[in-house]
């Protein structure tokens, strides 16, 4: 069974540009979450999607947005990039969203490493 | 709000040594607790979990017991191997009494473990 696939794996952008990251969940998984990982802040929650609906959003500015498609694939977009957006962006999928039916087992991809110059 | 505190790292051990990584938490609702592991160049993987007080999670020789009285979930292994070298994350997901999920995991800062032959 293929795992969570994130593309691109590495990318370099300059300040002010925008970026779109893609995530293909494990086949059959309908829930997708995004996390930002940095050395200073650790792992910070960005969004959770289930059946194309955003169920929860973390404490990030409006420059960070996301969406989920009918095939469960998800994208996140960061506009007007800042130096502080440099991070590893991790996507995770699960068969159910985080609630009583799934207390927290997420399957993570290898991440997209974004460098902003 | 919810928070997770892990012991300051990094941790360096010799093969076959005993491992303890401390984790304490604050949470509202009824938290489930997790340890995730991140091997070099890979995404996070669920190592073990416990969903209620006094539960013991175990996997691959690692164990952690959910201690509600001390709000702790310390990770232990009796004899570490070089292949255990990785970053270990303690995390929680807290559900409210009504069953509403926050839809996210709250992670600790991570502890880097290096095991030497």
PDB file of C-alpha atoms in Angstrom:
ATOM      1  CA  UNK A   1       0.000   0.000   0.000  1.00  0.00           C
ATOM      2  CA  UNK A   2       1.555   3.293  -1.055  1.00  0.00           C
ATOM      3  CA  UNK A   3       2.167   5.826   1.690  1.00  0.00           C
ATOM      4  CA  UNK A   4       1.455   9.515   1.829  1.00  0.00           C
ATOM      5  CA  UNK A   5       3.111  11.270  -1.101  1.00  0.00           C
ATOM      6  CA  UNK A   6       4.128  14.899  -0.947  1.00  0.00           C
ATOM      7  CA  UNK A   7       5.396  16.983  -3.829  1.00  0.00           C
ATOM      8  CA  UNK A   8       7.684  18.706  -4.357  1.00  0.00           C
ATOM      9  CA  UNK A   9      10.144  17.359  -1.793  1.00  0.00           C
ATOM     10  CA  UNK A  10      12.389  20.419  -1.919  1.00  0.00           C
ATOM     11  CA  UNK A  11      11.873  23.904  -3.216  1.00  0.00           C
ATOM     12  CA  UNK A  12      13.485  27.303  -2.974  1.00  0.00           C
ATOM     13  CA  UNK A  13      11.528  30.527  -3.282  1.00  0.00           C
ATOM     14  CA  UNK A  14      12.215  34.194  -2.711  1.00  0.00           C
ATOM     15  CA  UNK A  15      10.362  36.570  -0.436  1.00  0.00           C
ATOM     16  CA  UNK A  16       7.066  37.757  -1.831  1.00  0.00           C
ATOM     17  CA  UNK A  17       6.497  34.726  -4.041  1.00  0.00           C
ATOM     18  CA  UNK A  18       3.809  32.150  -3.465  1.00  0.00           C
ATOM     19  CA  UNK A  19       4.039  28.390  -3.243  1.00  0.00           C
ATOM     20  CA  UNK A  20       1.663  25.441  -3.609  1.00  0.00           C
ATOM     21  CA  UNK A  21       2.399  22.110  -1.979  1.00  0.00           C
ATOM     22  CA  UNK A  22       0.600  18.905  -2.842  1.00  0.00           C
ATOM     23  CA  UNK A  23      -0.316  15.854  -0.787  1.00  0.00           C
ATOM     24  CA  UNK A  24      -1.748  12.529  -1.938  1.00  0.00           C
ATOM     25  CA  UNK A  25      -3.059  10.533   1.020  1.00  0.00           C
ATOM     26  CA  UNK A  26      -2.985   6.788   1.448  1.00  0.00           C
ATOM     27  CA  UNK A  27      -5.609   5.169  -0.758  1.00  0.00           C
ATOM     28  CA  UNK A  28      -8.932   5.134   1.042  1.00  0.00           C
ATOM     29  CA  UNK A  29      -7.982   7.819   3.557  1.00  0.00           C
ATOM     30  CA  UNK A  30     -10.344  10.777   3.502  1.00  0.00           C
ATOM     31  CA  UNK A  31      -8.794  12.926   6.206  1.00  0.00           C
ATOM     32  CA  UNK A  32      -5.729  15.074   5.554  1.00  0.00           C
ATOM     33  CA  UNK A  33      -3.869  17.286   8.005  1.00  0.00           C
ATOM     34  CA  UNK A  34      -0.979  19.680   7.499  1.00  0.00           C
ATOM     35  CA  UNK A  35       1.756  20.579   9.977  1.00  0.00           C
ATOM     36  CA  UNK A  36       4.668  23.005   9.841  1.00  0.00           C
ATOM     37  CA  UNK A  37       7.941  21.830  11.386  1.00  0.00           C
ATOM     38  CA  UNK A  38      10.688  24.304  12.288  1.00  0.00           C
ATOM     39  CA  UNK A  39      13.657  24.026  14.666  1.00  0.00           C
ATOM     40  CA  UNK A  40      12.354  26.882  16.800  1.00  0.00           C
ATOM     41  CA  UNK A  41       8.620  26.203  16.967  1.00  0.00           C
ATOM     42  CA  UNK A  42       8.574  22.445  16.491  1.00  0.00           C
ATOM     43  CA  UNK A  43       5.473  20.932  14.931  1.00  0.00           C
ATOM     44  CA  UNK A  44       2.593  23.354  14.518  1.00  0.00           C
ATOM     45  CA  UNK A  45      -0.857  22.405  13.241  1.00  0.00           C
ATOM     46  CA  UNK A  46      -2.012  24.151  10.072  1.00  0.00           C
ATOM     47  CA  UNK A  47      -5.275  22.548   8.872  1.00  0.00           C
ATOM     48  CA  UNK A  48      -7.389  19.421   8.922  1.00  0.00           C
ATOM     49  CA  UNK A  49      -9.645  18.441   6.027  1.00  0.00           C
ATOM     50  CA  UNK A  50     -12.212  15.698   5.753  1.00  0.00           C
ATOM     51  CA  UNK A  51     -14.405  15.084   2.718  1.00  0.00           C
ATOM     52  CA  UNK A  52     -13.367  18.414   1.156  1.00  0.00           C
ATOM     53  CA  UNK A  53     -14.324  20.376   4.298  1.00  0.00           C
ATOM     54  CA  UNK A  54     -11.892  22.206   6.533  1.00  0.00           C
ATOM     55  CA  UNK A  55     -12.665  21.021  10.049  1.00  0.00           C
ATOM     56  CA  UNK A  56     -10.044  22.957  11.935  1.00  0.00           C
ATOM     57  CA  UNK A  57      -7.395  25.578  11.326  1.00  0.00           C
ATOM     58  CA  UNK A  58      -4.315  26.434  13.330  1.00  0.00           C
ATOM     59  CA  UNK A  59      -3.096  29.820  14.416  1.00  0.00           C
ATOM     60  CA  UNK A  60      -1.474  30.941  11.173  1.00  0.00           C
ATOM     61  CA  UNK A  61      -2.026  34.114   9.155  1.00  0.00           C
ATOM     62  CA  UNK A  62      -4.418  34.223   6.238  1.00  0.00           C
ATOM     63  CA  UNK A  63      -1.484  33.838   3.830  1.00  0.00           C
ATOM     64  CA  UNK A  64      -1.705  30.134   4.590  1.00  0.00           C
ATOM     65  CA  UNK A  65      -4.611  28.398   2.885  1.00  0.00           C
ATOM     66  CA  UNK A  66      -5.526  24.926   1.810  1.00  0.00           C
ATOM     67  CA  UNK A  67      -8.107  22.807   0.134  1.00  0.00           C
ATOM     68  CA  UNK A  68      -9.048  19.212  -0.431  1.00  0.00           C
ATOM     69  CA  UNK A  69     -10.351  17.694  -3.649  1.00  0.00           C
ATOM     70  CA  UNK A  70     -13.000  15.067  -4.194  1.00  0.00           C
ATOM     71  CA  UNK A  71     -10.299  12.380  -4.581  1.00  0.00           C
ATOM     72  CA  UNK A  72      -8.983  13.364  -1.099  1.00  0.00           C
ATOM     73  CA  UNK A  73      -5.800  14.888  -2.469  1.00  0.00           C
ATOM     74  CA  UNK A  74      -4.942  18.126  -0.747  1.00  0.00           C
ATOM     75  CA  UNK A  75      -2.993  21.248  -1.507  1.00  0.00           C
ATOM     76  CA  UNK A  76      -1.770  24.047   0.667  1.00  0.00           C
ATOM     77  CA  UNK A  77      -0.777  27.471  -0.539  1.00  0.00           C
ATOM     78  CA  UNK A  78       1.358  30.136   1.060  1.00  0.00           C
ATOM     79  CA  UNK A  79       1.207  33.578  -0.514  1.00  0.00           C
ATOM     80  CA  UNK A  80       3.601  36.493  -0.083  1.00  0.00           C
ATOM     81  CA  UNK A  81       6.320  34.308   1.342  1.00  0.00           C
ATOM     82  CA  UNK A  82       8.399  35.520   4.284  1.00  0.00           C
ATOM     83  CA  UNK A  83      11.765  34.295   5.492  1.00  0.00           C
ATOM     84  CA  UNK A  84      10.068  32.773   8.532  1.00  0.00           C
ATOM     85  CA  UNK A  85       8.011  30.488   6.318  1.00  0.00           C
ATOM     86  CA  UNK A  86      11.100  28.371   5.697  1.00  0.00           C
ATOM     87  CA  UNK A  87      10.159  25.003   7.145  1.00  0.00           C
ATOM     88  CA  UNK A  88       9.388  21.381   6.556  1.00  0.00           C
ATOM     89  CA  UNK A  89       5.688  21.059   5.711  1.00  0.00           C
ATOM     90  CA  UNK A  90       4.271  17.705   6.658  1.00  0.00           C
ATOM     91  CA  UNK A  91       1.057  16.186   5.407  1.00  0.00           C
ATOM     92  CA  UNK A  92      -0.675  13.383   7.286  1.00  0.00           C
ATOM     93  CA  UNK A  93      -3.623  11.238   6.356  1.00  0.00           C
ATOM     94  CA  UNK A  94      -6.011   8.970   8.196  1.00  0.00           C
ATOM     95  CA  UNK A  95      -9.159   7.043   7.393  1.00  0.00           C
ATOM     96  CA  UNK A  96     -11.180   9.143   9.818  1.00  0.00           C
ATOM     97  CA  UNK A  97     -10.727  12.643  11.199  1.00  0.00           C
ATOM     98  CA  UNK A  98      -9.460  13.085  14.737  1.00  0.00           C
ATOM     99  CA  UNK A  99     -12.410  12.348  16.974  1.00  0.00           C
ATOM    100  CA  UNK A 100     -13.660   9.380  19.004  1.00  0.00           C
ATOM    101  CA  UNK A 101     -13.238   7.036  16.055  1.00  0.00           C
ATOM    102  CA  UNK A 102      -9.619   8.032  15.566  1.00  0.00           C
ATOM    103  CA  UNK A 103      -7.873   9.411  18.597  1.00  0.00           C
ATOM    104  CA  UNK A 104      -4.660  10.275  16.856  1.00  0.00           C
ATOM    105  CA  UNK A 105      -3.149   7.749  14.507  1.00  0.00           C
ATOM    106  CA  UNK A 106      -1.892   9.776  11.600  1.00  0.00           C
ATOM    107  CA  UNK A 107       0.258   8.567   8.705  1.00  0.00           C
ATOM    108  CA  UNK A 108       2.798  11.182   7.715  1.00  0.00           C
ATOM    109  CA  UNK A 109       4.527  11.859   4.442  1.00  0.00           C
ATOM    110  CA  UNK A 110       8.212  12.729   4.187  1.00  0.00           C
ATOM    111  CA  UNK A 111       7.430  16.393   3.852  1.00  0.00           C
ATOM    112  CA  UNK A 112       8.121  19.289   1.523  1.00  0.00           C
ATOM    113  CA  UNK A 113      11.123  21.351   2.576  1.00  0.00           C
ATOM    114  CA  UNK A 114      10.620  24.991   1.690  1.00  0.00           C
ATOM    115  CA  UNK A 115      13.474  27.471   1.784  1.00  0.00           C
ATOM    116  CA  UNK A 116      12.653  31.160   1.416  1.00  0.00           C
ATOM    117  CA  UNK A 117      15.535  33.435   0.438  1.00  0.00           C
TER     118      UNK A 117
ATOM    119  CA  UNK B   1      -4.855  25.421  26.010  1.00  0.00           C
ATOM    120  CA  UNK B   2      -3.152  22.113  25.459  1.00  0.00           C
ATOM    121  CA  UNK B   3       0.600  21.766  25.735  1.00  0.00           C
ATOM    122  CA  UNK B   4       3.268  19.067  25.837  1.00  0.00           C
ATOM    123  CA  UNK B   5       6.686  19.414  27.455  1.00  0.00           C
ATOM    124  CA  UNK B   6       9.513  17.026  26.676  1.00  0.00           C
ATOM    125  CA  UNK B   7      12.842  16.725  28.395  1.00  0.00           C
ATOM    126  CA  UNK B   8      15.583  18.844  26.938  1.00  0.00           C
ATOM    127  CA  UNK B   9      17.799  16.969  24.507  1.00  0.00           C
ATOM    128  CA  UNK B  10      19.716  15.687  22.780  1.00  0.00           C
ATOM    129  CA  UNK B  11      20.195  12.316  24.433  1.00  0.00           C
ATOM    130  CA  UNK B  12      23.287  10.245  23.658  1.00  0.00           C
ATOM    131  CA  UNK B  13      23.539   6.643  24.801  1.00  0.00           C
ATOM    132  CA  UNK B  14      25.628   3.568  24.222  1.00  0.00           C
ATOM    133  CA  UNK B  15      24.025   0.505  22.689  1.00  0.00           C
ATOM    134  CA  UNK B  16      22.111  -1.633  25.242  1.00  0.00           C
ATOM    135  CA  UNK B  17      21.700   1.290  27.650  1.00  0.00           C
ATOM    136  CA  UNK B  18      18.370   2.084  29.321  1.00  0.00           C
ATOM    137  CA  UNK B  19      16.368   4.921  27.809  1.00  0.00           C
ATOM    138  CA  UNK B  20      13.938   7.324  29.441  1.00  0.00           C
ATOM    139  CA  UNK B  21      12.504  10.361  27.695  1.00  0.00           C
ATOM    140  CA  UNK B  22      10.262  12.435  29.933  1.00  0.00           C
ATOM    141  CA  UNK B  23       6.988  13.901  28.752  1.00  0.00           C
ATOM    142  CA  UNK B  24       4.435  15.918  30.722  1.00  0.00           C
ATOM    143  CA  UNK B  25       1.281  17.552  29.465  1.00  0.00           C
ATOM    144  CA  UNK B  26      -1.533  19.961  30.214  1.00  0.00           C
ATOM    145  CA  UNK B  27      -4.867  19.436  28.544  1.00  0.00           C
ATOM    146  CA  UNK B  28      -8.585  20.079  28.771  1.00  0.00           C
ATOM    147  CA  UNK B  29     -11.059  17.327  28.107  1.00  0.00           C
ATOM    148  CA  UNK B  30      -9.960  13.702  27.912  1.00  0.00           C
ATOM    149  CA  UNK B  31      -6.551  13.490  26.247  1.00  0.00           C
ATOM    150  CA  UNK B  32      -5.156  10.554  24.368  1.00  0.00           C
ATOM    151  CA  UNK B  33      -1.364  10.401  24.427  1.00  0.00           C
ATOM    152  CA  UNK B  34       1.108   9.340  21.762  1.00  0.00           C
ATOM    153  CA  UNK B  35       4.748   8.887  20.976  1.00  0.00           C
ATOM    154  CA  UNK B  36       5.760   9.469  17.381  1.00  0.00           C
ATOM    155  CA  UNK B  37       9.241   8.783  15.974  1.00  0.00           C
ATOM    156  CA  UNK B  38      10.971  10.481  13.048  1.00  0.00           C
ATOM    157  CA  UNK B  39      13.912   8.657  11.506  1.00  0.00           C
ATOM    158  CA  UNK B  40      16.409  10.707   9.468  1.00  0.00           C
ATOM    159  CA  UNK B  41      14.908  11.882   6.190  1.00  0.00           C
ATOM    160  CA  UNK B  42      11.513  10.374   6.898  1.00  0.00           C
ATOM    161  CA  UNK B  43       8.098  11.502   8.089  1.00  0.00           C
ATOM    162  CA  UNK B  44       6.733  10.815  11.547  1.00  0.00           C
ATOM    163  CA  UNK B  45       5.528   7.334  12.470  1.00  0.00           C
ATOM    164  CA  UNK B  46       3.263   6.413  15.353  1.00  0.00           C
ATOM    165  CA  UNK B  47       5.319   4.448  17.886  1.00  0.00           C
ATOM    166  CA  UNK B  48       2.726   3.818  20.593  1.00  0.00           C
ATOM    167  CA  UNK B  49      -0.371   5.291  22.163  1.00  0.00           C
ATOM    168  CA  UNK B  50      -2.576   5.241  25.266  1.00  0.00           C
ATOM    169  CA  UNK B  51      -6.124   6.503  25.272  1.00  0.00           C
ATOM    170  CA  UNK B  52      -7.029   6.520  28.970  1.00  0.00           C
ATOM    171  CA  UNK B  53      -5.436   6.798  32.387  1.00  0.00           C
ATOM    172  CA  UNK B  54      -3.246   3.855  33.488  1.00  0.00           C
ATOM    173  CA  UNK B  55      -3.095   2.437  29.963  1.00  0.00           C
ATOM    174  CA  UNK B  56       0.329   1.249  28.869  1.00  0.00           C
ATOM    175  CA  UNK B  57       1.291   1.603  25.241  1.00  0.00           C
ATOM    176  CA  UNK B  58       4.058  -0.609  23.885  1.00  0.00           C
ATOM    177  CA  UNK B  59       5.769  -1.312  20.584  1.00  0.00           C
ATOM    178  CA  UNK B  60       9.222  -2.448  19.409  1.00  0.00           C
ATOM    179  CA  UNK B  61      10.443  -2.722  23.014  1.00  0.00           C
ATOM    180  CA  UNK B  62       9.329   0.812  23.880  1.00  0.00           C
ATOM    181  CA  UNK B  63       6.769   1.427  26.625  1.00  0.00           C
ATOM    182  CA  UNK B  64       4.929   4.396  28.098  1.00  0.00           C
ATOM    183  CA  UNK B  65       2.267   4.530  30.810  1.00  0.00           C
ATOM    184  CA  UNK B  66      -0.459   7.176  30.928  1.00  0.00           C
ATOM    185  CA  UNK B  67      -0.208   8.704  34.424  1.00  0.00           C
ATOM    186  CA  UNK B  68      -3.083  11.069  35.023  1.00  0.00           C
ATOM    187  CA  UNK B  69      -2.022  11.925  38.583  1.00  0.00           C
ATOM    188  CA  UNK B  70       1.341  13.231  37.396  1.00  0.00           C
ATOM    189  CA  UNK B  71       0.137  14.245  33.893  1.00  0.00           C
ATOM    190  CA  UNK B  72       3.021  12.298  32.409  1.00  0.00           C
ATOM    191  CA  UNK B  73       3.692   9.823  29.604  1.00  0.00           C
ATOM    192  CA  UNK B  74       7.396   8.966  29.836  1.00  0.00           C
ATOM    193  CA  UNK B  75       8.935   6.797  27.125  1.00  0.00           C
ATOM    194  CA  UNK B  76      11.212   3.916  28.185  1.00  0.00           C
ATOM    195  CA  UNK B  77      13.205   1.159  26.569  1.00  0.00           C
ATOM    196  CA  UNK B  78      15.310  -1.334  28.412  1.00  0.00           C
ATOM    197  CA  UNK B  79      18.063  -1.785  25.835  1.00  0.00           C
ATOM    198  CA  UNK B  80      18.489   0.668  22.959  1.00  0.00           C
ATOM    199  CA  UNK B  81      20.012  -0.154  19.604  1.00  0.00           C
ATOM    200  CA  UNK B  82      21.847   1.988  17.077  1.00  0.00           C
ATOM    201  CA  UNK B  83      18.769   1.707  14.853  1.00  0.00           C
ATOM    202  CA  UNK B  84      16.723   3.548  17.513  1.00  0.00           C
ATOM    203  CA  UNK B  85      18.581   6.777  16.720  1.00  0.00           C
ATOM    204  CA  UNK B  86      15.842   9.216  15.743  1.00  0.00           C
ATOM    205  CA  UNK B  87      13.776  12.152  16.971  1.00  0.00           C
ATOM    206  CA  UNK B  88      10.989  11.233  19.391  1.00  0.00           C
ATOM    207  CA  UNK B  89       7.870  13.359  19.785  1.00  0.00           C
ATOM    208  CA  UNK B  90       5.321  13.175  22.564  1.00  0.00           C
ATOM    209  CA  UNK B  91       1.846  14.317  21.476  1.00  0.00           C
ATOM    210  CA  UNK B  92      -1.743  14.554  22.664  1.00  0.00           C
ATOM    211  CA  UNK B  93      -5.209  14.857  21.224  1.00  0.00           C
ATOM    212  CA  UNK B  94      -7.873  16.112  23.581  1.00  0.00           C
ATOM    213  CA  UNK B  95     -11.570  15.626  23.062  1.00  0.00           C
ATOM    214  CA  UNK B  96     -14.202  17.653  24.844  1.00  0.00           C
ATOM    215  CA  UNK B  97     -16.945  16.065  26.906  1.00  0.00           C
ATOM    216  CA  UNK B  98     -19.349  16.534  24.023  1.00  0.00           C
ATOM    217  CA  UNK B  99     -17.116  14.537  21.698  1.00  0.00           C
ATOM    218  CA  UNK B 100     -15.889  17.463  19.669  1.00  0.00           C
ATOM    219  CA  UNK B 101     -12.325  17.001  18.545  1.00  0.00           C
ATOM    220  CA  UNK B 102      -9.877  19.805  18.236  1.00  0.00           C
ATOM    221  CA  UNK B 103      -8.916  18.021  15.069  1.00  0.00           C
ATOM    222  CA  UNK B 104      -5.217  18.257  15.727  1.00  0.00           C
ATOM    223  CA  UNK B 105      -2.338  16.766  17.598  1.00  0.00           C
ATOM    224  CA  UNK B 106      -0.341  18.956  19.951  1.00  0.00           C
ATOM    225  CA  UNK B 107       3.331  17.964  19.856  1.00  0.00           C
ATOM    226  CA  UNK B 108       6.230  18.424  22.194  1.00  0.00           C
ATOM    227  CA  UNK B 109       9.475  19.903  20.914  1.00  0.00           C
ATOM    228  CA  UNK B 110      11.019  16.547  20.155  1.00  0.00           C
ATOM    229  CA  UNK B 111      14.016  14.766  21.669  1.00  0.00           C
ATOM    230  CA  UNK B 112      16.963  13.754  19.523  1.00  0.00           C
ATOM    231  CA  UNK B 113      18.286  10.333  20.481  1.00  0.00           C
ATOM    232  CA  UNK B 114      21.687   9.156  19.273  1.00  0.00           C
ATOM    233  CA  UNK B 115      22.837   5.643  20.089  1.00  0.00           C
ATOM    234  CA  UNK B 116      26.503   4.736  19.653  1.00  0.00           C
ATOM    235  CA  UNK B 117      27.772   1.180  19.106  1.00  0.00           C
TER     236      UNK B 117
END
